[in-house]
Amino acid sequence: MDRERKKQLAEQYKEMKIEAGVYQIKNCQNGKLFIGSTPNLKSLNGKRFALNNGTDVNKELQKEWTEYGEEAFELEVLETLKPKDNVYYDTKDELAKLEEKWIDKLQPFGERGYHVPKS
């Protein structure tokens, strides 16, 4: 790739708007789900990188990712956070609420997922 093309791609990447959102990782072998959120959906490659390197914090998800391989899983964005023009708007708080909404909706516990119910 020539230098000019690399520079052009780098500029395009910088101009992409950063979106926060909720995503799921689905094990297509057994249907189990992991629901997560990130302030930057572009960082999902980091999640995949951690799983491929055996360093993900969710031990059950990591175990099955290692066992079944990356091909057995689907990553999907469930919802992007709609930013608000409000000085009191807390992106981190709103993202946590959005993730909680999806966990409540999909119930990824026990045989259905990689989450532990809150007691």
Short mmCIF file of N, CA and C in Angstrom, two decimals:
data_model
loop_
_atom_site.label_atom_id
_atom_site.label_comp_id
_atom_site.label_asym_id
_atom_site.label_seq_id
_atom_site.Cartn_x
_atom_site.Cartn_y
_atom_site.Cartn_z
N MET A 1 0.85 -1.18 0.00
CA MET A 1 0.00 0.00 0.00
C MET A 1 0.90 1.25 0.00
N ASP A 2 0.61 2.17 -0.86
CA ASP A 2 1.46 3.35 -0.93
C ASP A 2 1.20 4.30 0.24
N ARG A 3 2.16 5.17 0.45
CA ARG A 3 2.13 6.10 1.58
C ARG A 3 0.89 7.00 1.55
N GLU A 4 0.52 7.49 0.38
CA GLU A 4 -0.64 8.38 0.25
C GLU A 4 -1.93 7.68 0.66
N ARG A 5 -2.08 6.42 0.25
CA ARG A 5 -3.27 5.63 0.60
C ARG A 5 -3.34 5.41 2.10
N LYS A 6 -2.22 5.09 2.71
CA LYS A 6 -2.18 4.88 4.17
C LYS A 6 -2.60 6.15 4.90
N LYS A 7 -2.10 7.28 4.42
CA LYS A 7 -2.44 8.56 5.03
C LYS A 7 -3.94 8.83 4.91
N GLN A 8 -4.50 8.53 3.74
CA GLN A 8 -5.93 8.71 3.48
C GLN A 8 -6.77 7.84 4.42
N LEU A 9 -6.38 6.57 4.56
CA LEU A 9 -7.11 5.66 5.46
C LEU A 9 -7.02 6.11 6.90
N ALA A 10 -5.86 6.58 7.31
CA ALA A 10 -5.67 7.08 8.69
C ALA A 10 -6.59 8.27 8.95
N GLU A 11 -6.71 9.17 7.97
CA GLU A 11 -7.60 10.33 8.11
C GLU A 11 -9.06 9.90 8.22
N GLN A 12 -9.46 8.94 7.39
CA GLN A 12 -10.84 8.44 7.43
C GLN A 12 -11.14 7.84 8.80
N TYR A 13 -10.19 7.08 9.34
CA TYR A 13 -10.38 6.45 10.65
C TYR A 13 -10.57 7.51 11.73
N LYS A 14 -9.76 8.55 11.70
CA LYS A 14 -9.85 9.62 12.70
C LYS A 14 -11.19 10.35 12.62
N GLU A 15 -11.73 10.48 11.40
CA GLU A 15 -12.98 11.21 11.21
C GLU A 15 -14.22 10.39 11.57
N MET A 16 -14.07 9.08 11.69
CA MET A 16 -15.22 8.24 12.08
C MET A 16 -15.67 8.66 13.47
N LYS A 17 -16.97 8.84 13.62
CA LYS A 17 -17.42 9.26 14.94
C LYS A 17 -17.38 8.06 15.91
N ILE A 18 -17.06 8.37 17.13
CA ILE A 18 -16.98 7.34 18.16
C ILE A 18 -18.37 7.13 18.72
N GLU A 19 -18.82 5.88 18.68
CA GLU A 19 -20.14 5.55 19.19
C GLU A 19 -20.00 4.60 20.38
N ALA A 20 -20.76 4.90 21.42
CA ALA A 20 -20.85 4.00 22.57
C ALA A 20 -22.02 3.06 22.32
N GLY A 21 -21.96 1.87 22.90
CA GLY A 21 -23.08 0.98 22.71
C GLY A 21 -22.96 -0.33 23.45
N VAL A 22 -24.00 -1.15 23.26
CA VAL A 22 -24.09 -2.46 23.89
C VAL A 22 -23.96 -3.51 22.79
N TYR A 23 -23.22 -4.57 23.09
CA TYR A 23 -23.01 -5.63 22.12
C TYR A 23 -23.24 -6.99 22.77
N GLN A 24 -23.39 -7.99 21.92
CA GLN A 24 -23.48 -9.36 22.44
C GLN A 24 -22.45 -10.21 21.71
N ILE A 25 -21.95 -11.19 22.43
CA ILE A 25 -21.12 -12.23 21.83
C ILE A 25 -21.93 -13.50 22.01
N LYS A 26 -22.28 -14.12 20.89
CA LYS A 26 -23.14 -15.31 20.93
C LYS A 26 -22.32 -16.54 20.54
N ASN A 27 -22.42 -17.56 21.38
CA ASN A 27 -21.81 -18.86 21.08
C ASN A 27 -22.82 -19.58 20.19
N CYS A 28 -22.49 -19.76 18.92
CA CYS A 28 -23.43 -20.38 17.97
C CYS A 28 -23.54 -21.89 18.18
N GLN A 29 -22.65 -22.47 18.98
CA GLN A 29 -22.71 -23.91 19.27
C GLN A 29 -23.80 -24.23 20.31
N ASN A 30 -23.89 -23.37 21.34
CA ASN A 30 -24.83 -23.67 22.42
C ASN A 30 -25.82 -22.52 22.72
N GLY A 31 -25.71 -21.42 21.97
CA GLY A 31 -26.65 -20.31 22.13
C GLY A 31 -26.38 -19.40 23.31
N LYS A 32 -25.32 -19.65 24.07
CA LYS A 32 -25.03 -18.81 25.24
C LYS A 32 -24.60 -17.41 24.81
N LEU A 33 -24.97 -16.41 25.62
CA LEU A 33 -24.71 -15.01 25.31
C LEU A 33 -23.84 -14.33 26.36
N PHE A 34 -23.03 -13.42 25.88
CA PHE A 34 -22.34 -12.47 26.75
C PHE A 34 -22.79 -11.10 26.29
N ILE A 35 -23.25 -10.27 27.22
CA ILE A 35 -23.67 -8.90 26.92
C ILE A 35 -22.65 -7.96 27.53
N GLY A 36 -22.17 -7.03 26.73
CA GLY A 36 -21.20 -6.06 27.23
C GLY A 36 -21.49 -4.69 26.65
N SER A 37 -20.77 -3.70 27.17
CA SER A 37 -20.92 -2.35 26.64
C SER A 37 -19.53 -1.72 26.55
N THR A 38 -19.44 -0.72 25.70
CA THR A 38 -18.17 -0.03 25.53
C THR A 38 -18.44 1.42 25.13
N PRO A 39 -17.61 2.34 25.62
CA PRO A 39 -17.78 3.73 25.21
C PRO A 39 -17.33 3.96 23.75
N ASN A 40 -16.65 2.95 23.17
CA ASN A 40 -16.18 3.06 21.80
C ASN A 40 -16.35 1.71 21.10
N LEU A 41 -17.38 1.61 20.27
CA LEU A 41 -17.65 0.33 19.60
C LEU A 41 -16.51 -0.11 18.68
N LYS A 42 -15.65 0.83 18.29
CA LYS A 42 -14.49 0.46 17.49
C LYS A 42 -13.53 -0.42 18.30
N SER A 43 -13.66 -0.38 19.62
CA SER A 43 -12.75 -1.14 20.48
C SER A 43 -13.16 -2.61 20.61
N LEU A 44 -14.21 -3.04 19.92
CA LEU A 44 -14.61 -4.45 19.98
C LEU A 44 -13.50 -5.38 19.49
N ASN A 45 -12.64 -4.88 18.63
CA ASN A 45 -11.51 -5.69 18.20
C ASN A 45 -10.60 -6.01 19.38
N GLY A 46 -10.58 -5.13 20.37
CA GLY A 46 -9.79 -5.38 21.59
C GLY A 46 -10.36 -6.54 22.39
N LYS A 47 -11.69 -6.65 22.43
CA LYS A 47 -12.36 -7.76 23.12
C LYS A 47 -12.00 -9.06 22.42
N ARG A 48 -12.08 -9.07 21.10
CA ARG A 48 -11.73 -10.25 20.30
C ARG A 48 -10.25 -10.62 20.52
N PHE A 49 -9.39 -9.61 20.57
CA PHE A 49 -7.96 -9.82 20.80
C PHE A 49 -7.72 -10.49 22.15
N ALA A 50 -8.40 -9.99 23.19
CA ALA A 50 -8.25 -10.56 24.54
C ALA A 50 -8.69 -12.03 24.55
N LEU A 51 -9.81 -12.32 23.90
CA LEU A 51 -10.32 -13.69 23.85
C LEU A 51 -9.35 -14.60 23.07
N ASN A 52 -8.84 -14.10 21.95
CA ASN A 52 -7.91 -14.90 21.16
C ASN A 52 -6.59 -15.14 21.87
N ASN A 53 -6.27 -14.27 22.82
CA ASN A 53 -5.02 -14.43 23.56
C ASN A 53 -5.20 -15.04 24.95
N GLY A 54 -6.43 -15.47 25.24
CA GLY A 54 -6.69 -16.15 26.50
C GLY A 54 -6.68 -15.26 27.72
N THR A 55 -6.91 -13.96 27.55
CA THR A 55 -6.80 -13.03 28.67
C THR A 55 -8.11 -12.34 29.05
N ASP A 56 -9.25 -12.81 28.52
CA ASP A 56 -10.51 -12.15 28.86
C ASP A 56 -10.87 -12.39 30.32
N VAL A 57 -11.48 -11.39 30.95
CA VAL A 57 -11.81 -11.48 32.38
C VAL A 57 -12.97 -12.44 32.67
N ASN A 58 -13.84 -12.67 31.69
CA ASN A 58 -14.95 -13.60 31.90
C ASN A 58 -14.43 -15.02 31.64
N LYS A 59 -14.16 -15.74 32.72
CA LYS A 59 -13.50 -17.05 32.63
C LYS A 59 -14.31 -18.09 31.85
N GLU A 60 -15.62 -18.10 32.01
CA GLU A 60 -16.47 -19.08 31.32
C GLU A 60 -16.49 -18.81 29.81
N LEU A 61 -16.65 -17.54 29.45
CA LEU A 61 -16.60 -17.16 28.04
C LEU A 61 -15.24 -17.51 27.45
N GLN A 62 -14.19 -17.19 28.18
CA GLN A 62 -12.83 -17.46 27.71
C GLN A 62 -12.62 -18.96 27.49
N LYS A 63 -13.10 -19.76 28.44
CA LYS A 63 -12.95 -21.22 28.35
C LYS A 63 -13.61 -21.76 27.07
N GLU A 64 -14.84 -21.32 26.81
CA GLU A 64 -15.56 -21.82 25.64
C GLU A 64 -15.01 -21.23 24.33
N TRP A 65 -14.52 -19.98 24.37
CA TRP A 65 -13.89 -19.39 23.18
C TRP A 65 -12.66 -20.21 22.80
N THR A 66 -11.89 -20.59 23.80
CA THR A 66 -10.69 -21.39 23.57
C THR A 66 -11.08 -22.79 23.06
N GLU A 67 -12.11 -23.36 23.67
CA GLU A 67 -12.57 -24.70 23.32
C GLU A 67 -13.17 -24.78 21.91
N TYR A 68 -14.07 -23.86 21.57
CA TYR A 68 -14.79 -23.90 20.30
C TYR A 68 -14.10 -23.13 19.17
N GLY A 69 -13.29 -22.14 19.53
CA GLY A 69 -12.64 -21.30 18.53
C GLY A 69 -13.47 -20.10 18.14
N GLU A 70 -12.80 -19.09 17.64
CA GLU A 70 -13.44 -17.82 17.28
C GLU A 70 -14.59 -18.00 16.28
N GLU A 71 -14.44 -18.96 15.37
CA GLU A 71 -15.45 -19.18 14.32
C GLU A 71 -16.81 -19.56 14.90
N ALA A 72 -16.85 -20.08 16.11
CA ALA A 72 -18.10 -20.52 16.73
C ALA A 72 -18.87 -19.36 17.36
N PHE A 73 -18.33 -18.15 17.31
CA PHE A 73 -18.95 -17.00 17.98
C PHE A 73 -19.28 -15.89 17.00
N GLU A 74 -20.37 -15.18 17.32
CA GLU A 74 -20.81 -14.01 16.55
C GLU A 74 -20.78 -12.80 17.47
N LEU A 75 -20.20 -11.70 17.01
CA LEU A 75 -20.25 -10.43 17.72
C LEU A 75 -21.27 -9.55 17.02
N GLU A 76 -22.17 -8.97 17.80
CA GLU A 76 -23.21 -8.14 17.20
C GLU A 76 -23.49 -6.94 18.09
N VAL A 77 -23.59 -5.77 17.48
CA VAL A 77 -23.96 -4.56 18.22
C VAL A 77 -25.48 -4.59 18.39
N LEU A 78 -25.93 -4.51 19.63
CA LEU A 78 -27.37 -4.56 19.92
C LEU A 78 -28.00 -3.17 19.85
N GLU A 79 -27.29 -2.17 20.37
CA GLU A 79 -27.86 -0.82 20.37
C GLU A 79 -26.73 0.19 20.59
N THR A 80 -26.80 1.28 19.85
CA THR A 80 -25.84 2.36 20.09
C THR A 80 -26.49 3.40 20.99
N LEU A 81 -25.67 4.02 21.80
CA LEU A 81 -26.15 5.04 22.74
C LEU A 81 -26.36 6.34 21.97
N LYS A 82 -27.53 6.91 22.12
CA LYS A 82 -27.83 8.18 21.47
C LYS A 82 -27.33 9.31 22.37
N PRO A 83 -26.29 10.03 21.93
CA PRO A 83 -25.78 11.11 22.79
C PRO A 83 -26.79 12.25 22.92
N LYS A 84 -26.77 12.92 24.04
CA LYS A 84 -27.69 14.01 24.29
C LYS A 84 -26.90 15.31 24.51
N ASP A 85 -27.48 16.40 24.10
CA ASP A 85 -26.85 17.71 24.31
C ASP A 85 -27.30 18.27 25.66
N ASN A 86 -26.83 17.65 26.71
CA ASN A 86 -27.24 18.04 28.05
C ASN A 86 -25.99 18.03 28.93
N VAL A 87 -25.70 19.12 29.60
CA VAL A 87 -24.50 19.19 30.43
C VAL A 87 -24.47 18.14 31.53
N TYR A 88 -25.64 17.70 31.98
CA TYR A 88 -25.69 16.72 33.06
C TYR A 88 -25.71 15.28 32.56
N TYR A 89 -25.64 15.11 31.26
CA TYR A 89 -25.68 13.77 30.65
C TYR A 89 -24.39 13.02 30.98
N ASP A 90 -24.52 11.86 31.59
CA ASP A 90 -23.38 11.04 31.97
C ASP A 90 -23.34 9.80 31.06
N THR A 91 -22.46 9.82 30.08
CA THR A 91 -22.37 8.73 29.11
C THR A 91 -22.14 7.38 29.80
N LYS A 92 -21.23 7.36 30.76
CA LYS A 92 -20.90 6.11 31.46
C LYS A 92 -22.14 5.54 32.17
N ASP A 93 -22.87 6.40 32.84
CA ASP A 93 -24.09 6.01 33.56
C ASP A 93 -25.16 5.52 32.58
N GLU A 94 -25.36 6.27 31.49
CA GLU A 94 -26.37 5.90 30.49
C GLU A 94 -26.02 4.57 29.81
N LEU A 95 -24.73 4.35 29.59
CA LEU A 95 -24.26 3.11 28.98
C LEU A 95 -24.52 1.92 29.91
N ALA A 96 -24.28 2.12 31.20
CA ALA A 96 -24.54 1.07 32.19
C ALA A 96 -26.03 0.72 32.23
N LYS A 97 -26.88 1.74 32.15
CA LYS A 97 -28.34 1.51 32.14
C LYS A 97 -28.76 0.74 30.89
N LEU A 98 -28.17 1.11 29.75
CA LEU A 98 -28.51 0.46 28.49
C LEU A 98 -28.08 -1.01 28.51
N GLU A 99 -26.89 -1.28 29.06
CA GLU A 99 -26.41 -2.66 29.19
C GLU A 99 -27.33 -3.46 30.10
N GLU A 100 -27.72 -2.86 31.21
CA GLU A 100 -28.63 -3.51 32.17
C GLU A 100 -29.96 -3.86 31.51
N LYS A 101 -30.47 -2.93 30.67
CA LYS A 101 -31.72 -3.16 29.95
C LYS A 101 -31.62 -4.42 29.08
N TRP A 102 -30.49 -4.57 28.38
CA TRP A 102 -30.32 -5.73 27.50
C TRP A 102 -30.11 -7.03 28.29
N ILE A 103 -29.43 -6.93 29.42
CA ILE A 103 -29.24 -8.11 30.28
C ILE A 103 -30.60 -8.56 30.82
N ASP A 104 -31.42 -7.59 31.25
CA ASP A 104 -32.77 -7.92 31.73
C ASP A 104 -33.61 -8.56 30.62
N LYS A 105 -33.49 -8.03 29.42
CA LYS A 105 -34.27 -8.51 28.29
C LYS A 105 -33.84 -9.92 27.85
N LEU A 106 -32.54 -10.17 27.78
CA LEU A 106 -32.04 -11.44 27.21
C LEU A 106 -31.72 -12.51 28.26
N GLN A 107 -31.63 -12.10 29.53
CA GLN A 107 -31.41 -13.04 30.64
C GLN A 107 -30.25 -14.04 30.36
N PRO A 108 -29.03 -13.54 30.14
CA PRO A 108 -27.92 -14.42 29.80
C PRO A 108 -27.26 -15.09 31.02
N PHE A 109 -28.06 -15.85 31.75
CA PHE A 109 -27.59 -16.49 32.98
C PHE A 109 -27.64 -18.01 32.84
N GLY A 110 -26.82 -18.71 33.61
CA GLY A 110 -26.84 -20.17 33.62
C GLY A 110 -26.63 -20.76 32.25
N GLU A 111 -27.55 -21.61 31.81
CA GLU A 111 -27.45 -22.26 30.50
C GLU A 111 -27.60 -21.28 29.34
N ARG A 112 -28.11 -20.09 29.63
CA ARG A 112 -28.38 -19.10 28.58
C ARG A 112 -27.23 -18.13 28.34
N GLY A 113 -26.25 -18.13 29.24
CA GLY A 113 -25.19 -17.14 29.04
C GLY A 113 -24.04 -17.21 30.01
N TYR A 114 -23.23 -16.17 29.92
CA TYR A 114 -21.96 -16.10 30.67
C TYR A 114 -22.01 -15.11 31.83
N HIS A 115 -23.19 -14.73 32.24
CA HIS A 115 -23.34 -13.76 33.34
C HIS A 115 -23.79 -14.49 34.61
N VAL A 116 -23.45 -13.89 35.73
CA VAL A 116 -23.88 -14.40 37.04
C VAL A 116 -24.96 -13.44 37.54
N PRO A 117 -26.13 -13.97 37.93
CA PRO A 117 -27.20 -13.07 38.40
C PRO A 117 -26.74 -12.28 39.63
N LYS A 118 -27.16 -11.02 39.71
CA LYS A 118 -26.86 -10.21 40.90
C LYS A 118 -27.75 -10.68 42.04
N SER A 119 -27.14 -10.81 43.21
CA SER A 119 -27.92 -11.31 44.34
C SER A 119 -28.62 -10.20 45.09
#
